[in-house]
mmCIF file of C-alpha atoms and ligand atoms in Angstrom:
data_model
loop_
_atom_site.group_PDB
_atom_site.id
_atom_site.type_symbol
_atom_site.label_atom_id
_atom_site.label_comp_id
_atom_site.label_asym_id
_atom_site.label_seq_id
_atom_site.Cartn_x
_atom_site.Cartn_y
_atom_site.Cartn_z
ATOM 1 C CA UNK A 1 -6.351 -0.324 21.735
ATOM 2 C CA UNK A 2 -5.882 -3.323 19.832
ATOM 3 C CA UNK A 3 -3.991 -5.270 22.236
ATOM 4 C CA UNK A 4 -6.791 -5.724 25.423
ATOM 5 C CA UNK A 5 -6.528 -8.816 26.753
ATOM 6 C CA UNK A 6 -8.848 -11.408 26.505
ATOM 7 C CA UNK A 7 -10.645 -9.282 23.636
ATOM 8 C CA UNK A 8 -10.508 -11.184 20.129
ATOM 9 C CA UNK A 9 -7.577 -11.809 18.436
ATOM 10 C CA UNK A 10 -6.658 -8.759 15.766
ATOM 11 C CA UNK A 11 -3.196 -10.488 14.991
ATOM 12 C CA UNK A 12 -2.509 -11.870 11.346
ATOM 13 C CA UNK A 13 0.180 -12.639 9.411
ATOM 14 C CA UNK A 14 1.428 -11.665 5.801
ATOM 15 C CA UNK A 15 3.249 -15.107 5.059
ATOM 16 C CA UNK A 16 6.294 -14.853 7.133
ATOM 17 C CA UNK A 17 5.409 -11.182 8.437
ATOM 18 C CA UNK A 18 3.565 -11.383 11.705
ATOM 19 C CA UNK A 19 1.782 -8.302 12.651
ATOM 20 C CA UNK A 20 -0.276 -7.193 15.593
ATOM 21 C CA UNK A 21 -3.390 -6.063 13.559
ATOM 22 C CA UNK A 22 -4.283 -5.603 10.127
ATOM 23 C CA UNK A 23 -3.725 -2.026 10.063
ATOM 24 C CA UNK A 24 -1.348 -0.142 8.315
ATOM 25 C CA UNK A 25 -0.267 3.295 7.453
ATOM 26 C CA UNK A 26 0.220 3.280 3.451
ATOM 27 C CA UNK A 27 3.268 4.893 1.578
ATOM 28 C CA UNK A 28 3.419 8.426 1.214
ATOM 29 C CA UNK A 29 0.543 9.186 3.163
ATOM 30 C CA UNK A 30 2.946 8.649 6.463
ATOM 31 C CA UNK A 31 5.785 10.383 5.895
ATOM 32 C CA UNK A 32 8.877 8.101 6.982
ATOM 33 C CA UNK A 33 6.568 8.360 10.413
ATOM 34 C CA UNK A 34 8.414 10.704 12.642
ATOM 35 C CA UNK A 35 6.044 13.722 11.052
ATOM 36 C CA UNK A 36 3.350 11.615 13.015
ATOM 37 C CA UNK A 37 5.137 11.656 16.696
ATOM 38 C CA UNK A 38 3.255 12.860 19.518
ATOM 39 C CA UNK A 39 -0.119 12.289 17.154
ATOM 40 C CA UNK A 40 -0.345 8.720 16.914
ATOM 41 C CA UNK A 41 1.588 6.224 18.541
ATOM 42 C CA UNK A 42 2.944 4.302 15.920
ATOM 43 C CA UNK A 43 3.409 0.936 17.973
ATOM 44 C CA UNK A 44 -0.416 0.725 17.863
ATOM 45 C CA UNK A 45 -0.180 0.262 13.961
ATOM 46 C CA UNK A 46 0.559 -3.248 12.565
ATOM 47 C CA UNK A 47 3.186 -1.558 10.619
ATOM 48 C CA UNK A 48 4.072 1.269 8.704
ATOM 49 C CA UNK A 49 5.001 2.044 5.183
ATOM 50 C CA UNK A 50 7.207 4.633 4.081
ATOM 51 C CA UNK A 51 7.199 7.265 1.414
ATOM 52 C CA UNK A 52 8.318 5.735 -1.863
ATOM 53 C CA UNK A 53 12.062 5.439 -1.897
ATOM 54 C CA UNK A 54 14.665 5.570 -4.726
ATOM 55 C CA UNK A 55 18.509 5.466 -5.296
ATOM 56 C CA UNK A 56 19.264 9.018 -5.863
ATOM 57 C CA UNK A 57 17.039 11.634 -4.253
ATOM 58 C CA UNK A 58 14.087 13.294 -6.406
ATOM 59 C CA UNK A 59 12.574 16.295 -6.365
ATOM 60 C CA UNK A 60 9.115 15.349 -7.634
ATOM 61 C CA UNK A 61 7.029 17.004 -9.827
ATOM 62 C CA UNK A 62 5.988 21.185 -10.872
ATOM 63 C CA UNK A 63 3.076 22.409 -8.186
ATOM 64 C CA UNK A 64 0.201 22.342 -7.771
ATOM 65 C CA UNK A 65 0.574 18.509 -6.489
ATOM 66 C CA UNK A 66 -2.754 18.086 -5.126
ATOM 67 C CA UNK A 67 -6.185 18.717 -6.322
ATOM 68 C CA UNK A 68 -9.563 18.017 -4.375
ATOM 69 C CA UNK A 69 -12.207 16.268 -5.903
ATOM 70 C CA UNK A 70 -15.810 14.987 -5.219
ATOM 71 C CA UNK A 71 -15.431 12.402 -2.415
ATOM 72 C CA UNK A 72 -11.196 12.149 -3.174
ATOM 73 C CA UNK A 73 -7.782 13.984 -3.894
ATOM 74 C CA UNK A 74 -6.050 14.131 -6.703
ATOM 75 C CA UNK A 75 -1.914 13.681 -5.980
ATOM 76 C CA UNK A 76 1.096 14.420 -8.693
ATOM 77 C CA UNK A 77 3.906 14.480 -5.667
ATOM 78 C CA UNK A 78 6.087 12.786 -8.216
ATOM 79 C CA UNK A 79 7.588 10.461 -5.442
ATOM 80 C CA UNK A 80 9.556 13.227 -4.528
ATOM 81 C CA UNK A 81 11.667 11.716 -1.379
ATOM 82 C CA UNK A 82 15.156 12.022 0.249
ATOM 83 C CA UNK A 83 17.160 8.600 -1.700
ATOM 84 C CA UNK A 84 18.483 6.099 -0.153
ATOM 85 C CA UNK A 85 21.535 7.417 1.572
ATOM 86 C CA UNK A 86 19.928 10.217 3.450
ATOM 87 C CA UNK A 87 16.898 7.775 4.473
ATOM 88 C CA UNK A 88 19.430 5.275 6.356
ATOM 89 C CA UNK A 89 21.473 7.697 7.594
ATOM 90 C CA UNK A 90 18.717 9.815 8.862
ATOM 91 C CA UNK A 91 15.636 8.749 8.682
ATOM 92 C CA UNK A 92 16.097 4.877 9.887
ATOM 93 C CA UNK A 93 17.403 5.588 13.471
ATOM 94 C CA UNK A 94 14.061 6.912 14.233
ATOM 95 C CA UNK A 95 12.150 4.051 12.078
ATOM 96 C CA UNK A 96 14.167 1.658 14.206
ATOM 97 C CA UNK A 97 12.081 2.652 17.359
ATOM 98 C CA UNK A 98 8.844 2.707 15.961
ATOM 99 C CA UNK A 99 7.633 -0.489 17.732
ATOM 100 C CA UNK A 100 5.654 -1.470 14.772
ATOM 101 C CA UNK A 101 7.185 -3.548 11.989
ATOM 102 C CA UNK A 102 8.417 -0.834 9.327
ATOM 103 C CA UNK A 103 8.134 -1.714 5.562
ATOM 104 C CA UNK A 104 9.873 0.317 3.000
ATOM 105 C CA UNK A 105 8.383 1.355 -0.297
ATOM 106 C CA UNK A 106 10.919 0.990 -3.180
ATOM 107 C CA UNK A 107 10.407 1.970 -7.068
ATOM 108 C CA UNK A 108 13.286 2.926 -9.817
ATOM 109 C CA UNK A 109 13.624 3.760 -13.505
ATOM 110 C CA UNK A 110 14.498 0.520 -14.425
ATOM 111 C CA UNK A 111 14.781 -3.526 -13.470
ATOM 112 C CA UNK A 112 18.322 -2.970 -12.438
ATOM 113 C CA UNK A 113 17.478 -0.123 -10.258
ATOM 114 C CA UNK A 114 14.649 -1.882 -8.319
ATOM 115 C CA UNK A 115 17.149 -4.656 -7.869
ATOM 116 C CA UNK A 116 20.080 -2.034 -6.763
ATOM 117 C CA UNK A 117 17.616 -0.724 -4.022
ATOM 118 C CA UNK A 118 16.111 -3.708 -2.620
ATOM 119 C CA UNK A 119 19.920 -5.276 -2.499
ATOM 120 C CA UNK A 120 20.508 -2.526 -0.438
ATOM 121 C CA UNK A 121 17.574 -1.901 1.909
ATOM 122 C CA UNK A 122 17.208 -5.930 1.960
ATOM 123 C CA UNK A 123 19.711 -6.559 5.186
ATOM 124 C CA UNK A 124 19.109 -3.724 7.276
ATOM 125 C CA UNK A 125 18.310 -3.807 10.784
ATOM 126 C CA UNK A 126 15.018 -2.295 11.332
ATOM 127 C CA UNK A 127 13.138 -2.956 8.088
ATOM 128 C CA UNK A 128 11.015 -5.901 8.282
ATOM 129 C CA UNK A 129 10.547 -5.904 4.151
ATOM 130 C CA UNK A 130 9.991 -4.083 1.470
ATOM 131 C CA UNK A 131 6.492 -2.657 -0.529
ATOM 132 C CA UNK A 132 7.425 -2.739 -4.269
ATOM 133 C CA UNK A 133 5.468 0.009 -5.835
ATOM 134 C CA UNK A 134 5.040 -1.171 -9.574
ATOM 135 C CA UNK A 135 2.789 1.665 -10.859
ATOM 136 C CA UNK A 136 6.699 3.528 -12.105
ATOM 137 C CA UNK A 137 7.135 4.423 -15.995
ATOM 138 C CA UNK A 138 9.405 1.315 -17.579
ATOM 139 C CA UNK A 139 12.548 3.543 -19.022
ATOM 140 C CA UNK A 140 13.557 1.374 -20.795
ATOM 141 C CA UNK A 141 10.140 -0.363 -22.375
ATOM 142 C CA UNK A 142 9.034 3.576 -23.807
ATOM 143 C CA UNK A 143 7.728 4.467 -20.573
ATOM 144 C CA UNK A 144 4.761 2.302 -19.909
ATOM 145 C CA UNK A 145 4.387 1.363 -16.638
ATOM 146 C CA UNK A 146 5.554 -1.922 -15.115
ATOM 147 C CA UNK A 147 2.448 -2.203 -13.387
ATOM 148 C CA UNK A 148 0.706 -2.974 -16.946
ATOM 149 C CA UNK A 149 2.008 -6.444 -18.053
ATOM 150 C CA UNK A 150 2.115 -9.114 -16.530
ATOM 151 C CA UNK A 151 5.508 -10.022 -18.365
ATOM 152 C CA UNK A 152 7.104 -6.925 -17.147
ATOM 153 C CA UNK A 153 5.568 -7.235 -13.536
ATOM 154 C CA UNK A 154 7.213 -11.025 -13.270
ATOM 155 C CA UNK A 155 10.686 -9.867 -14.720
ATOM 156 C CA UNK A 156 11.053 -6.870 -12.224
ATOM 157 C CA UNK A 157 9.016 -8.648 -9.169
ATOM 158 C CA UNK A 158 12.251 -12.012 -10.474
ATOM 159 C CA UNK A 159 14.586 -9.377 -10.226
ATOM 160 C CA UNK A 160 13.507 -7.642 -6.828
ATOM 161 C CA UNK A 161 13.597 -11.274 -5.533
ATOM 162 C CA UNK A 162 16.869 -12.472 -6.605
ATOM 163 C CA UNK A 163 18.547 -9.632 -4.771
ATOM 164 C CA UNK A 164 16.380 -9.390 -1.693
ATOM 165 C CA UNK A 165 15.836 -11.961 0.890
ATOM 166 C CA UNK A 166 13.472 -10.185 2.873
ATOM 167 C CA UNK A 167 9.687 -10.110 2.927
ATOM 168 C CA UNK A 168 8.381 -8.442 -0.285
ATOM 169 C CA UNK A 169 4.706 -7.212 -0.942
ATOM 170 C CA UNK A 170 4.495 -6.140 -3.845
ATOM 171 C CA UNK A 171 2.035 -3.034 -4.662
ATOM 172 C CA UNK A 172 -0.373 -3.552 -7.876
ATOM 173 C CA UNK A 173 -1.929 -0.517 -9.787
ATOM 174 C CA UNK A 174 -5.551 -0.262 -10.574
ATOM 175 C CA UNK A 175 -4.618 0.992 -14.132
ATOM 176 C CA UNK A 176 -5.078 -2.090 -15.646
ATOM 177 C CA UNK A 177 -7.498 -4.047 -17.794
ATOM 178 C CA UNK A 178 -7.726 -6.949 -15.951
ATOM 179 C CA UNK A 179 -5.683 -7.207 -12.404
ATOM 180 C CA UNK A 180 -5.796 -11.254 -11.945
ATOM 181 C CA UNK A 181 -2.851 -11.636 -14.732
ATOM 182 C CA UNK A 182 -0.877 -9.201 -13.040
ATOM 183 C CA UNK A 183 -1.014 -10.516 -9.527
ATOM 184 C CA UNK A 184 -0.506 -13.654 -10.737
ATOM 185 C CA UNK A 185 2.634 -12.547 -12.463
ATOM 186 C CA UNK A 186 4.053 -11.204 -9.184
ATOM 187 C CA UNK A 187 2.957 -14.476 -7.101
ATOM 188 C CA UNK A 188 4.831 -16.506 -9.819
ATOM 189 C CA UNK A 189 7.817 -14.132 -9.587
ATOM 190 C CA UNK A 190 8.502 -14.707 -5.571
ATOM 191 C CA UNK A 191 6.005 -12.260 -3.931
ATOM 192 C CA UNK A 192 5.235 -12.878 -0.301
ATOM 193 C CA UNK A 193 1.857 -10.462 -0.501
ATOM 194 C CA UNK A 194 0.622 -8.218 -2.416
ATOM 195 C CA UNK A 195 -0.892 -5.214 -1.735
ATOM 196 C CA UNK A 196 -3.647 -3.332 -3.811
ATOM 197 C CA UNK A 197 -4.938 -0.576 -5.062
ATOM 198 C CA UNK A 198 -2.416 2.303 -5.733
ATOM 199 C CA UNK A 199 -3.901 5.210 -6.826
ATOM 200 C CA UNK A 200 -6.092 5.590 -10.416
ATOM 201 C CA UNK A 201 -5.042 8.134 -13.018
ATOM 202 C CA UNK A 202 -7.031 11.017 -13.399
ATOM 203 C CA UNK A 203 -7.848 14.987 -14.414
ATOM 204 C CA UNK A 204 -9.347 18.329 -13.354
ATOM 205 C CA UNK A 205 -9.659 21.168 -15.362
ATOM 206 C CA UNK A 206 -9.462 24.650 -14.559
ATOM 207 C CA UNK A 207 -12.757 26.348 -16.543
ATOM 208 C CA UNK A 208 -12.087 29.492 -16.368
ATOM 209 C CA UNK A 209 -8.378 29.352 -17.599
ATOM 210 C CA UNK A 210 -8.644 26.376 -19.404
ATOM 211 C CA UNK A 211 -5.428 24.972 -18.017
ATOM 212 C CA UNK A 212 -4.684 21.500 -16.239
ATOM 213 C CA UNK A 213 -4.924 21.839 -12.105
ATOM 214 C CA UNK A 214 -1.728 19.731 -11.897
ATOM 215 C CA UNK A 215 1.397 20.658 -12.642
ATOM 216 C CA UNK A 216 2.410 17.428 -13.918
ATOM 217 C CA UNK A 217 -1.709 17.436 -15.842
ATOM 218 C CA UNK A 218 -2.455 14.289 -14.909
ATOM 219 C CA UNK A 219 -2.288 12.668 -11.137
ATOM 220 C CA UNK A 220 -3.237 9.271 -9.108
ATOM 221 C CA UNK A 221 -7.027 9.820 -7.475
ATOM 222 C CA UNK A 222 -7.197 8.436 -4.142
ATOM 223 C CA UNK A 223 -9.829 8.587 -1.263
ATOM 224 C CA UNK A 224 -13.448 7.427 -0.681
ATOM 225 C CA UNK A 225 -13.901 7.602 -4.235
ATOM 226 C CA UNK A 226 -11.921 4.495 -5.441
ATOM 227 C CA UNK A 227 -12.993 2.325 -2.531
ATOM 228 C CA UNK A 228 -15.791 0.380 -4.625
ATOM 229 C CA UNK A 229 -12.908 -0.003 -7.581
ATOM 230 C CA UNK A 230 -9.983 -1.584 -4.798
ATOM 231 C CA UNK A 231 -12.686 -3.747 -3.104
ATOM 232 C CA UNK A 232 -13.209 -5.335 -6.348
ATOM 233 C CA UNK A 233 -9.411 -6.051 -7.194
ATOM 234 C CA UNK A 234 -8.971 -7.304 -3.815
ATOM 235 C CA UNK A 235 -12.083 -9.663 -3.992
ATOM 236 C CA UNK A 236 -10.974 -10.606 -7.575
ATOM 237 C CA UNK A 237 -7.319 -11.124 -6.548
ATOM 238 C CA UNK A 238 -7.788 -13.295 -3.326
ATOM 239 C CA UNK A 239 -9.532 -15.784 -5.128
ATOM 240 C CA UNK A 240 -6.869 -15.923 -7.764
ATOM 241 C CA UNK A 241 -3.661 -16.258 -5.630
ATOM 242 C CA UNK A 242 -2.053 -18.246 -3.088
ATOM 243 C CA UNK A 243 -0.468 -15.293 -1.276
ATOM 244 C CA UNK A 244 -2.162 -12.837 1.265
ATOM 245 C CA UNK A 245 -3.711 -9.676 0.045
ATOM 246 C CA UNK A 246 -3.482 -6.444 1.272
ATOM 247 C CA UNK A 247 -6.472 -3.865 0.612
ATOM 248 C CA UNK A 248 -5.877 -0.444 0.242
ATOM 249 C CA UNK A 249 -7.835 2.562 -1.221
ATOM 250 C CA UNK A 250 -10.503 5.075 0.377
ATOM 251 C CA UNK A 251 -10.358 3.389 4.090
ATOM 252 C CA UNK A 252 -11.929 5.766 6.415
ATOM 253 C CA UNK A 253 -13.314 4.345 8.840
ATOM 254 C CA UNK A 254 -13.068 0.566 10.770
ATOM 255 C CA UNK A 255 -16.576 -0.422 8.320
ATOM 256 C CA UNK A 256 -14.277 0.379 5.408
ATOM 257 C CA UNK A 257 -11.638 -1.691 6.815
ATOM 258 C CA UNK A 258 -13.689 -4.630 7.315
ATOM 259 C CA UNK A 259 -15.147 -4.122 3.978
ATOM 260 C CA UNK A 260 -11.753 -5.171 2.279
ATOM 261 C CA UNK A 261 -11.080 -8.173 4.641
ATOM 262 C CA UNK A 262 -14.300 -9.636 4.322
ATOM 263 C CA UNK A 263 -12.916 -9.299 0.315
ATOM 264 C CA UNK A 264 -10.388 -11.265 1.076
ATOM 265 C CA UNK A 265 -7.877 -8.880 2.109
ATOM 266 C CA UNK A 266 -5.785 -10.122 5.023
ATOM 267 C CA UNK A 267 -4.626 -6.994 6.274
ATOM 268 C CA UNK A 268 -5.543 -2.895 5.406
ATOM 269 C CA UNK A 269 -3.199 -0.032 4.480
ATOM 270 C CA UNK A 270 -4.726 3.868 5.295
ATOM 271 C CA UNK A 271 -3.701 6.117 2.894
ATOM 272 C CA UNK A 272 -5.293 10.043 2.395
ATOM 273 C CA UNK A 273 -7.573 9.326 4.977
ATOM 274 C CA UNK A 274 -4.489 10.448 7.349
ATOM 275 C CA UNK A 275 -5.157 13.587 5.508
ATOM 276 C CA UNK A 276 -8.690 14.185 7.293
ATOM 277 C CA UNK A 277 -7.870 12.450 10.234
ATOM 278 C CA UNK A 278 -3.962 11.937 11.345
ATOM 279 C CA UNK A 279 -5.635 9.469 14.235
ATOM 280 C CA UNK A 280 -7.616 7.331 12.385
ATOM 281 C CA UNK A 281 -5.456 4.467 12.180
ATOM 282 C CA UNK A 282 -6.227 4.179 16.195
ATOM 283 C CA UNK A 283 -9.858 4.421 15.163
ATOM 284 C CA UNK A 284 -9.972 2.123 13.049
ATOM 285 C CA UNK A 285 -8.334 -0.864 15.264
ATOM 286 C CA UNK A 286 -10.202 0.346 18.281
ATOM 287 C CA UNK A 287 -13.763 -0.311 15.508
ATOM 288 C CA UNK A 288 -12.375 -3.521 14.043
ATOM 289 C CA UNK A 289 -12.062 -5.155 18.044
ATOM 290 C CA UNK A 290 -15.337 -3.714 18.814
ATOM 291 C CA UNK A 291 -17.098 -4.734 15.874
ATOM 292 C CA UNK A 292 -15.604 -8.662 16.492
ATOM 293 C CA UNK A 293 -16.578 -8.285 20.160
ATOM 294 C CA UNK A 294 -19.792 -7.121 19.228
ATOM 295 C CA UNK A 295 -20.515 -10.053 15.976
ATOM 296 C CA UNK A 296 -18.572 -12.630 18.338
ATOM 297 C CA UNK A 297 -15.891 -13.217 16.251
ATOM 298 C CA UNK A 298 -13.039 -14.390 18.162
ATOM 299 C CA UNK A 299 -10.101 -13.801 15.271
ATOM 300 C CA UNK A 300 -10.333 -11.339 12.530
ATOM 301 C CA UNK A 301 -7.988 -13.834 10.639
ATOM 302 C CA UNK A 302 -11.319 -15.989 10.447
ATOM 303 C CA UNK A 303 -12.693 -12.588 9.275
ATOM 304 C CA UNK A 304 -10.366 -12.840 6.385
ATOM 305 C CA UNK A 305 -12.345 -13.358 2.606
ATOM 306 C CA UNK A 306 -15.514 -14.464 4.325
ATOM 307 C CA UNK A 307 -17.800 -13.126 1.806
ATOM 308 C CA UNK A 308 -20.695 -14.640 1.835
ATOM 309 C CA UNK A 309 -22.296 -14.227 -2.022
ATOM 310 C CA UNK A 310 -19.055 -14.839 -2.875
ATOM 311 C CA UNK A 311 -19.672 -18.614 -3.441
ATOM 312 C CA UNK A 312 -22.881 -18.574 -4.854
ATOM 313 C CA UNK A 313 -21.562 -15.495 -7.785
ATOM 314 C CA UNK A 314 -19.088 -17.761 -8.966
ATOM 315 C CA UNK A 315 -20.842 -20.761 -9.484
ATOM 316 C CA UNK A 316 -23.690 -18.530 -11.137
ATOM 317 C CA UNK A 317 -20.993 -17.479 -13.256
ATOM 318 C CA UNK A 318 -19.479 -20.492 -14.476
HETATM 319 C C1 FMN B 1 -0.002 12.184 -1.441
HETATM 320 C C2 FMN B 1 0.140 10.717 -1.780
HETATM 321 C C3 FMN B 1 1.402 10.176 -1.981
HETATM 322 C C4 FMN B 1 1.555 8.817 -2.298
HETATM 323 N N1 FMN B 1 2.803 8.289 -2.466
HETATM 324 C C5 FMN B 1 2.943 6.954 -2.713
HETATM 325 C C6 FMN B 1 4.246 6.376 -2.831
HETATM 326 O O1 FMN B 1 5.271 7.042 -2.651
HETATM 327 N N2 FMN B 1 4.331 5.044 -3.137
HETATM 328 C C7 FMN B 1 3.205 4.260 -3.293
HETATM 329 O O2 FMN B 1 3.334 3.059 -3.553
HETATM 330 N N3 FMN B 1 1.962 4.781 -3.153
HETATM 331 C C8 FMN B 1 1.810 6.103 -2.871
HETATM 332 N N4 FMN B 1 0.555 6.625 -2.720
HETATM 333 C C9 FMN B 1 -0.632 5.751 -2.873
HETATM 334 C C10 FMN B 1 -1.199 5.334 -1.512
HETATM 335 O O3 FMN B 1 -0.254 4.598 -0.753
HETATM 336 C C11 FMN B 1 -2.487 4.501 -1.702
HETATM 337 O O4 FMN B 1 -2.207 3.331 -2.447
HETATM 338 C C12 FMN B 1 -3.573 5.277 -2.430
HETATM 339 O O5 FMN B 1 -3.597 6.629 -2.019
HETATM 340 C C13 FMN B 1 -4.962 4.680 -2.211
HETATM 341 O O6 FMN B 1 -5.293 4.657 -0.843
HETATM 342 P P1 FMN B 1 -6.196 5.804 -0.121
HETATM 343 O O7 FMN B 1 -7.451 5.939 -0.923
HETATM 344 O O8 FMN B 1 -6.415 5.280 1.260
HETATM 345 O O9 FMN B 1 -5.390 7.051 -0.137
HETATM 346 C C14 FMN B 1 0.384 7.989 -2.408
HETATM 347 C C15 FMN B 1 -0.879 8.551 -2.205
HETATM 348 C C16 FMN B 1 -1.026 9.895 -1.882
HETATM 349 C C17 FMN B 1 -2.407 10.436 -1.651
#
């Protein structure tokens, strides 16, 4: 799994984040990864990524939270999760024996709060950095979301960086008219990585009572369905920055996978896809090695952005 000697290399590194393959569980799809014991062992992952974490606990939003739709799920959790006490008082002693590198996903209300949290998660033993999820109404800006400006995203990513020291990805949202100012914001603002998609905004409807299927009316669609929309973010956004790129949105299966690094992206994160298949993070390494051994690709680093039209588009383009 992964790890068989002599097999090609599946190691790769996020700037100063070394991991032992390119696949990762994403936030809130994991749980803070004991709910997975005795299904998965979670050494085999490169890392892990925990459920979105804030200074004072949250409830999250009314139910119905999820919806299913054509090829996807529609999620309004709310980023309901336990705050920061309880998670380092009780969730971090298990986190520290994982044996994968553990990455904690941070939001808040406001600049101040996503500087408050990262302060504090920044030094702990156990977390090798933090994911900053972005896609979080701006309290203070009217409530658009700091995910949607590029002057917003650099003055919160600045923040997040002055107060943290460890590695920071930070986590772009697809609701956005055009991504590349964005990521560039965050790469100018001290990002280490950046990781892509979150999920898109959408609907359902209810026909027969004419009401909303979500609580909260609107949720983040996630799944196969958004798979064509983050591949072309992370092809977009790899070309645009310095920094790696980490693909994420409707990975299924090890083809997905190498979908997104042949992108560009540098490394994977499986979100609802744990939802149909709690193992598939183990299938997906054990396809990526096979599919190297099989292409004779000796490094999936070398794997990394090797689209081959990409060239050619470009130049058409210009
Ligand atoms: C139920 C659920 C909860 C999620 N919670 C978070 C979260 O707390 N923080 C975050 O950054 N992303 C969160 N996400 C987004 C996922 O990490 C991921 O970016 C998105 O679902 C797209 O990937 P997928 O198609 O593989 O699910 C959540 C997604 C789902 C389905």
């Amino acid at each position: 799994m992964g790890s068989k000697k002599d097999g090609p290399r599946l190691s790769v590194e996020l700037g100063p984040l070394k991991l032992k393959n390119p696949v990762m569980a994403a936030s809130g799809t994991f749980g803070y990864g004991e709910e997975y014991t005795g299904i998965i062992p979670l050494k085999s992952l490169g890392a892990l990524i925990t459920k979105g974490l804030s200074l004072k606990p949250r409830k999250g939003n009314p139910p119905p939270r999820l919806a299913e739709t054509p090829a996807g799920m529609l999620n309004a959790i709310g980023l309901e999760n336990v705050g920061i006490r309880a998670f380092l008082d009780e969730k971090m002693p298990f986190l520290r024996k994982a044996g994968c590198p553990v990455l904690v996903n941070i939001f808040g209300a406001t600049e101040d709060e996503y500087a408050e949290i990262a302060r504090r998660l920044s030094e702990v033993e156990g977390i090798a950095g933090l994911e900053v999820n972005i896609s979080c109404p701006n309290l203070k800006a009217g409530g658009s979301l700091f995910a949607a400006e590029p002057k917003s995203v650099f003055q919160v990513v600045s923040k997040v960086r002055q107060a943290a020291s460890c590695f920071l990805m930070v986590k772009l949202s697809p609701n956005v008219g055009d991504i590349v100012p964005v990521a560039l914001a965050a790469e100018e603002a001290g990002a280490d990585a950046l990781s892509l998609i979150n999920t898109l905004t959408g609907m359902a409807i209810d026909i027969k009572t004419r009401t909303p299927i979500l609580g909260n009316i609107t949720g983040g669609l996630s799944g196969p369905a958004i798979k064509p929309v983050g591949l072309r973010m992370v092809w977009q956004t790899s070309q645009a920055v310095r920094i790696p790129v980490v693909g994420v949105g409707g990975i299924l299966s090890a083809e997905d996978a190498l979908e997104y690094i042949i992108a560009g992206a540098s490394a994977v994160q499986v979100g609802s896809g744990h939802f149909v298949d709690p193992r598939v993070g183990s299938r997906i390494i054990d396809g990526i090695q096979e599919y190297l051994k099989t292409q004779g690709i000796p490094d999936v680093a070398s794997l990394v952005g090797s689209l081959r039209a990409g060239q050619d588009l470009r130049k058409s383009e210009a």
